Amino acid sequence: MSELLLINITGQDKPGLTSKITAILSGYKVPVLDIGQAVIHNHLSLGMLVEVPKESASSPVLKDLLFCAHTLGIQITFTPVTDIEYNDWVHEQGKPRHLLSLLARRITAEHLERVSSIIASHGLNIDTINRLSGRIPLEADRHTKACVEFSMRGTVQNENRFREEMLAITDSLGIDIAFQEDNIFRRNRRLVVFDMDSTLITSEVIDELAIEAGVGAEVAAITEQAMRGEIDFTGSLQRRVSLLNGLDEHVLETIAKRLQLTEGAETLFHNLHNLGFKTAILSGGFSYFGHYLQKKLNIDYVYANTLEIIEGKLTGKVLGQVVDGKRKADLLELIAQKENIRLEQTIAVGDGANDLPMLGKAGLGIAFRAKPIVRESAKQAISTLGLDAILYLMGFRDRDDLSVTLPRTPQTAQNPQSQGV
């Protein structure tokens, strides 16, 4: 009768170690049922579940492995595994799997303890923990970023409660946590759409316009109410724009030149382009600034509101259909259909209440540095790091080579009709 053994090897990593160990097993024709290896700071941890055939007694195998370990200066242990234990392990196949991303400027033991405690209290089992971010220098600056990813098995009985508990510690510890199903779409996204104001850029353009028009405080108050979801977006937009009546057209160019991109925006778009993604701005802001960013970041689609201008002056009116929350969600779906992309393969990023419909419709909806009502409603939220942290939620590591540019055909869009969507 064959024997099942769990072999654990630890010690200083060195070239050829795994080869030497498996060469011994190969000599005894030992099947390997499972294997996993990790190296942390040049320290190896290797585990193998093996089946020693009945014609090969385990004693000679263990003796040779122990001698090899001694010569290599590593530690090796053996744990017998019963048939019942093994069959129980096999039957766990097919259980739901989830991924949890922990993001911070620097990750501490307290972060890991609080997160892992909640995971355990909800009956999930952690299989692996991997660092997706690069190695952090000891003297890190304020733009340092860190991300570790937990791969877990099991079913969350109360997902709403699980998310509430995770959200509570993000506030108290100043970290971000993303929890998503581990499925085939996770690393197979193809379209990313963004809100513009306070998402791609750090400011609300309408507030900047209002300052130039001398009505800054009044417009800012209405903007804040709209972003919190306290008043209807379309009505609030019309009220704010009406206060801009008579503003000189040249002010638009002045404001566009001083727009500040959000941290990580250029890095994110560089990588998305090299990976062949389609990108879009779906904004309740204004098309003039959307097209300015389109040229700067090489964005495929822009849908935003158009300010009416007559004889070089803003009239205080918006032309055409207002891009509100419902319109954003509809445009996400229409662009996906045009590009032959499933909604599960889409990502939407925004900060305001009018972004919630598209965040809910996308395969991955991310509330970015969002208002409280949006963070609480969206499934994913990033508030601590920059936009390039989205790459972690897609499963990419800092060390992944994203420099190979795939063919792309940039497009310019002012309205759905011009794009045939």
mmCIF file of C-alpha atoms in Angstrom, residues 182-382:
data_model
loop_
_atom_site.group_PDB
_atom_site.id
_atom_site.type_symbol
_atom_site.label_atom_id
_atom_site.label_comp_id
_atom_site.label_asym_id
_atom_site.label_seq_id
_atom_site.Cartn_x
_atom_site.Cartn_y
_atom_site.Cartn_z
ATOM 1 C CA ASP A 182 -11.463 34.982 -8.152
ATOM 2 C CA ASN A 183 -12.747 34.195 -11.645
ATOM 3 C CA ILE A 184 -11.627 34.177 -15.264
ATOM 4 C CA PHE A 185 -12.490 37.862 -15.726
ATOM 5 C CA ARG A 186 -10.131 39.073 -13.012
ATOM 6 C CA ARG A 187 -7.123 39.325 -15.363
ATOM 7 C CA ASN A 188 -9.161 39.525 -18.530
ATOM 8 C CA ARG A 189 -10.529 43.066 -18.377
ATOM 9 C CA ARG A 190 -10.579 45.052 -21.621
ATOM 10 C CA LEU A 191 -12.336 48.393 -21.038
ATOM 11 C CA VAL A 192 -11.786 50.975 -18.287
ATOM 12 C CA VAL A 193 -14.030 54.053 -17.971
ATOM 13 C CA PHE A 194 -13.383 57.023 -15.701
ATOM 14 C CA ASP A 195 -15.194 59.925 -14.212
ATOM 15 C CA MET A 196 -13.120 63.069 -14.796
ATOM 16 C CA ASP A 197 -13.455 65.672 -12.027
ATOM 17 C CA SER A 198 -11.864 64.594 -8.717
ATOM 18 C CA THR A 199 -11.005 61.259 -10.331
ATOM 19 C CA LEU A 200 -8.670 61.744 -13.304
ATOM 20 C CA ILE A 201 -7.944 65.274 -12.134
ATOM 21 C CA THR A 202 -7.716 66.599 -8.590
ATOM 22 C CA SER A 203 -10.262 69.405 -8.956
ATOM 23 C CA GLU A 204 -13.895 70.009 -9.903
ATOM 24 C CA VAL A 205 -13.699 72.069 -13.113
ATOM 25 C CA ILE A 206 -17.050 73.737 -12.580
ATOM 26 C CA ASP A 207 -15.770 75.089 -9.269
ATOM 27 C CA GLU A 208 -12.728 76.497 -11.083
ATOM 28 C CA LEU A 209 -14.990 78.138 -13.657
ATOM 29 C CA ALA A 210 -17.154 79.542 -10.878
ATOM 30 C CA ILE A 211 -14.163 81.132 -9.173
ATOM 31 C CA GLU A 212 -13.279 82.869 -12.425
ATOM 32 C CA ALA A 213 -16.897 84.036 -12.699
ATOM 33 C CA GLY A 214 -16.938 85.299 -9.119
ATOM 34 C CA VAL A 215 -19.553 82.802 -7.888
ATOM 35 C CA GLY A 216 -17.195 80.219 -6.406
ATOM 36 C CA ALA A 217 -18.757 79.706 -2.987
ATOM 37 C CA GLU A 218 -22.294 79.371 -4.313
ATOM 38 C CA VAL A 219 -21.369 76.844 -6.998
ATOM 39 C CA ALA A 220 -19.088 74.826 -4.683
ATOM 40 C CA ALA A 221 -21.937 74.370 -2.216
ATOM 41 C CA ILE A 222 -24.239 73.015 -4.931
ATOM 42 C CA THR A 223 -21.449 70.738 -6.272
ATOM 43 C CA GLU A 224 -20.852 69.221 -2.848
ATOM 44 C CA GLN A 225 -24.556 68.506 -2.373
ATOM 45 C CA ALA A 226 -24.750 66.828 -5.785
ATOM 46 C CA MET A 227 -21.653 64.658 -5.197
ATOM 47 C CA ARG A 228 -23.078 63.494 -1.870
ATOM 48 C CA GLY A 229 -26.296 62.540 -3.631
ATOM 49 C CA GLU A 230 -28.402 65.040 -1.705
ATOM 50 C CA ILE A 231 -29.837 66.765 -4.802
ATOM 51 C CA ASP A 232 -30.599 65.729 -8.382
ATOM 52 C CA PHE A 233 -27.481 65.903 -10.560
ATOM 53 C CA THR A 234 -29.128 67.265 -13.705
ATOM 54 C CA GLY A 235 -30.945 70.007 -11.842
ATOM 55 C CA SER A 236 -27.823 70.926 -9.891
ATOM 56 C CA LEU A 237 -25.753 71.074 -13.093
ATOM 57 C CA GLN A 238 -28.210 73.444 -14.734
ATOM 58 C CA ARG A 239 -28.271 75.647 -11.623
ATOM 59 C CA ARG A 240 -24.485 75.844 -11.489
ATOM 60 C CA VAL A 241 -23.971 76.429 -15.195
ATOM 61 C CA SER A 242 -26.558 79.206 -15.213
ATOM 62 C CA LEU A 243 -24.318 81.114 -12.805
ATOM 63 C CA LEU A 244 -21.532 81.090 -15.433
ATOM 64 C CA ASN A 245 -23.529 83.186 -17.884
ATOM 65 C CA GLY A 246 -21.287 85.779 -19.546
ATOM 66 C CA LEU A 247 -17.935 84.179 -18.692
ATOM 67 C CA ASP A 248 -15.309 84.668 -21.436
ATOM 68 C CA GLU A 249 -14.518 81.568 -23.537
ATOM 69 C CA HIS A 250 -10.747 82.017 -23.161
ATOM 70 C CA VAL A 251 -11.080 81.132 -19.460
ATOM 71 C CA LEU A 252 -11.604 77.482 -20.486
ATOM 72 C CA GLU A 253 -8.090 77.276 -21.936
ATOM 73 C CA THR A 254 -6.596 78.985 -18.901
ATOM 74 C CA ILE A 255 -8.182 76.455 -16.547
ATOM 75 C CA ALA A 256 -7.324 73.475 -18.757
ATOM 76 C CA LYS A 257 -3.608 74.353 -18.638
ATOM 77 C CA ARG A 258 -3.549 74.332 -14.846
ATOM 78 C CA LEU A 259 -5.432 71.052 -14.339
ATOM 79 C CA GLN A 260 -3.520 68.608 -12.130
ATOM 80 C CA LEU A 261 -3.650 64.909 -12.957
ATOM 81 C CA THR A 262 -4.390 62.626 -10.025
ATOM 82 C CA GLU A 263 -1.460 60.660 -8.606
ATOM 83 C CA GLY A 264 -0.784 57.547 -10.680
ATOM 84 C CA ALA A 265 -2.927 58.595 -13.680
ATOM 85 C CA GLU A 266 -0.098 58.705 -16.212
ATOM 86 C CA THR A 267 1.366 55.407 -14.983
ATOM 87 C CA LEU A 268 -2.025 53.725 -15.166
ATOM 88 C CA PHE A 269 -2.815 54.916 -18.694
ATOM 89 C CA HIS A 270 0.674 54.039 -19.931
ATOM 90 C CA ASN A 271 0.179 50.464 -18.758
ATOM 91 C CA LEU A 272 -3.416 50.203 -19.961
ATOM 92 C CA HIS A 273 -2.378 51.334 -23.440
ATOM 93 C CA ASN A 274 0.531 48.893 -23.558
ATOM 94 C CA LEU A 275 -1.857 46.105 -22.585
ATOM 95 C CA GLY A 276 -4.309 46.996 -25.370
ATOM 96 C CA PHE A 277 -7.157 48.267 -23.173
ATOM 97 C CA LYS A 278 -9.845 50.622 -24.413
ATOM 98 C CA THR A 279 -10.345 53.670 -22.208
ATOM 99 C CA ALA A 280 -13.079 56.275 -21.840
ATOM 100 C CA ILE A 281 -14.045 59.403 -19.935
ATOM 101 C CA LEU A 282 -17.707 59.390 -18.912
ATOM 102 C CA SER A 283 -18.130 62.694 -17.155
ATOM 103 C CA GLY A 284 -20.814 64.954 -15.801
ATOM 104 C CA GLY A 285 -18.250 67.695 -16.384
ATOM 105 C CA PHE A 286 -17.500 69.419 -19.667
ATOM 106 C CA SER A 287 -16.328 68.097 -23.018
ATOM 107 C CA TYR A 288 -13.742 70.875 -23.549
ATOM 108 C CA PHE A 289 -11.690 69.549 -20.640
ATOM 109 C CA GLY A 290 -12.398 65.932 -21.479
ATOM 110 C CA HIS A 291 -10.864 66.387 -24.929
ATOM 111 C CA TYR A 292 -7.908 68.212 -23.396
ATOM 112 C CA LEU A 293 -7.235 65.131 -21.234
ATOM 113 C CA GLN A 294 -7.926 62.831 -24.167
ATOM 114 C CA LYS A 295 -4.946 64.275 -26.038
ATOM 115 C CA LYS A 296 -2.758 64.215 -22.942
ATOM 116 C CA LEU A 297 -3.515 60.587 -21.992
ATOM 117 C CA ASN A 298 -4.454 59.117 -25.402
ATOM 118 C CA ILE A 299 -7.990 58.187 -24.333
ATOM 119 C CA ASP A 300 -10.280 56.432 -26.812
ATOM 120 C CA TYR A 301 -13.690 57.859 -25.908
ATOM 121 C CA VAL A 302 -14.902 61.076 -24.306
ATOM 122 C CA TYR A 303 -18.524 61.713 -23.339
ATOM 123 C CA ALA A 304 -19.277 64.822 -21.317
ATOM 124 C CA ASN A 305 -21.532 67.879 -21.307
ATOM 125 C CA THR A 306 -21.079 70.660 -23.858
ATOM 126 C CA LEU A 307 -21.237 74.280 -22.723
ATOM 127 C CA GLU A 308 -23.104 76.622 -25.061
ATOM 128 C CA ILE A 309 -20.863 79.464 -26.245
ATOM 129 C CA ILE A 310 -22.114 82.400 -28.320
ATOM 130 C CA GLU A 311 -19.830 85.206 -29.498
ATOM 131 C CA GLY A 312 -17.042 84.117 -27.160
ATOM 132 C CA LYS A 313 -19.204 84.037 -24.039
ATOM 133 C CA LEU A 314 -20.766 81.202 -22.032
ATOM 134 C CA THR A 315 -24.553 81.468 -22.127
ATOM 135 C CA GLY A 316 -25.149 79.545 -18.912
ATOM 136 C CA LYS A 317 -26.694 76.616 -20.785
ATOM 137 C CA VAL A 318 -25.702 73.026 -21.566
ATOM 138 C CA LEU A 319 -26.273 71.643 -25.058
ATOM 139 C CA GLY A 320 -27.805 68.229 -25.716
ATOM 140 C CA GLN A 321 -28.501 65.384 -23.327
ATOM 141 C CA VAL A 322 -26.954 65.762 -19.886
ATOM 142 C CA VAL A 323 -24.447 63.058 -18.929
ATOM 143 C CA ASP A 324 -25.878 62.086 -15.558
ATOM 144 C CA GLY A 325 -25.553 58.851 -13.576
ATOM 145 C CA LYS A 326 -27.960 56.846 -15.706
ATOM 146 C CA ARG A 327 -26.340 58.133 -18.903
ATOM 147 C CA LYS A 328 -22.908 57.075 -17.679
ATOM 148 C CA ALA A 329 -24.132 53.526 -17.038
ATOM 149 C CA ASP A 330 -25.817 53.413 -20.452
ATOM 150 C CA LEU A 331 -22.662 54.668 -22.177
ATOM 151 C CA LEU A 332 -20.544 52.050 -20.425
ATOM 152 C CA GLU A 333 -22.802 49.339 -21.801
ATOM 153 C CA LEU A 334 -22.966 50.880 -25.277
ATOM 154 C CA ILE A 335 -19.192 51.227 -25.582
ATOM 155 C CA ALA A 336 -18.744 47.639 -24.394
ATOM 156 C CA GLN A 337 -21.209 46.438 -27.028
ATOM 157 C CA LYS A 338 -19.447 48.438 -29.759
ATOM 158 C CA GLU A 339 -16.067 46.971 -28.773
ATOM 159 C CA ASN A 340 -17.533 43.454 -28.377
ATOM 160 C CA ILE A 341 -16.578 43.398 -24.701
ATOM 161 C CA ARG A 342 -18.586 41.684 -21.962
ATOM 162 C CA LEU A 343 -19.639 43.849 -19.016
ATOM 163 C CA GLU A 344 -17.739 41.449 -16.730
ATOM 164 C CA GLN A 345 -14.593 42.604 -18.541
ATOM 165 C CA THR A 346 -15.164 46.286 -17.775
ATOM 166 C CA ILE A 347 -13.876 48.530 -14.989
ATOM 167 C CA ALA A 348 -15.500 51.795 -13.903
ATOM 168 C CA VAL A 349 -13.842 54.384 -11.647
ATOM 169 C CA GLY A 350 -15.514 57.390 -10.030
ATOM 170 C CA ASP A 351 -15.960 59.409 -6.868
ATOM 171 C CA GLY A 352 -19.487 60.884 -6.835
ATOM 172 C CA ALA A 353 -23.023 59.684 -6.309
ATOM 173 C CA ASN A 354 -23.689 60.091 -10.042
ATOM 174 C CA ASP A 355 -21.003 57.438 -10.663
ATOM 175 C CA LEU A 356 -22.760 54.708 -8.675
ATOM 176 C CA PRO A 357 -24.882 53.388 -11.583
ATOM 177 C CA MET A 358 -21.810 52.738 -13.750
ATOM 178 C CA LEU A 359 -19.815 51.379 -10.789
ATOM 179 C CA GLY A 360 -22.612 48.905 -10.174
ATOM 180 C CA LYS A 361 -22.907 47.868 -13.818
ATOM 181 C CA ALA A 362 -19.166 47.329 -14.460
ATOM 182 C CA GLY A 363 -17.471 44.021 -13.789
ATOM 183 C CA LEU A 364 -15.200 45.884 -11.371
ATOM 184 C CA GLY A 365 -16.534 49.144 -9.943
ATOM 185 C CA ILE A 366 -14.068 51.239 -7.935
ATOM 186 C CA ALA A 367 -14.950 54.230 -5.775
ATOM 187 C CA PHE A 368 -11.805 56.360 -5.957
ATOM 188 C CA ARG A 369 -11.162 58.853 -3.133
ATOM 189 C CA ALA A 370 -14.915 58.986 -2.990
ATOM 190 C CA LYS A 371 -17.575 60.632 -0.894
ATOM 191 C CA PRO A 372 -18.777 58.518 2.092
ATOM 192 C CA ILE A 373 -22.073 57.502 0.458
ATOM 193 C CA VAL A 374 -20.162 56.246 -2.595
ATOM 194 C CA ARG A 375 -17.546 54.320 -0.596
ATOM 195 C CA GLU A 376 -20.277 52.607 1.391
ATOM 196 C CA SER A 377 -22.281 51.680 -1.721
ATOM 197 C CA ALA A 378 -19.478 50.610 -4.083
ATOM 198 C CA LYS A 379 -18.014 47.115 -3.832
ATOM 199 C CA GLN A 380 -14.420 48.355 -4.112
ATOM 200 C CA ALA A 381 -12.793 51.566 -2.913
ATOM 201 C CA ILE A 382 -9.342 53.146 -3.124
#
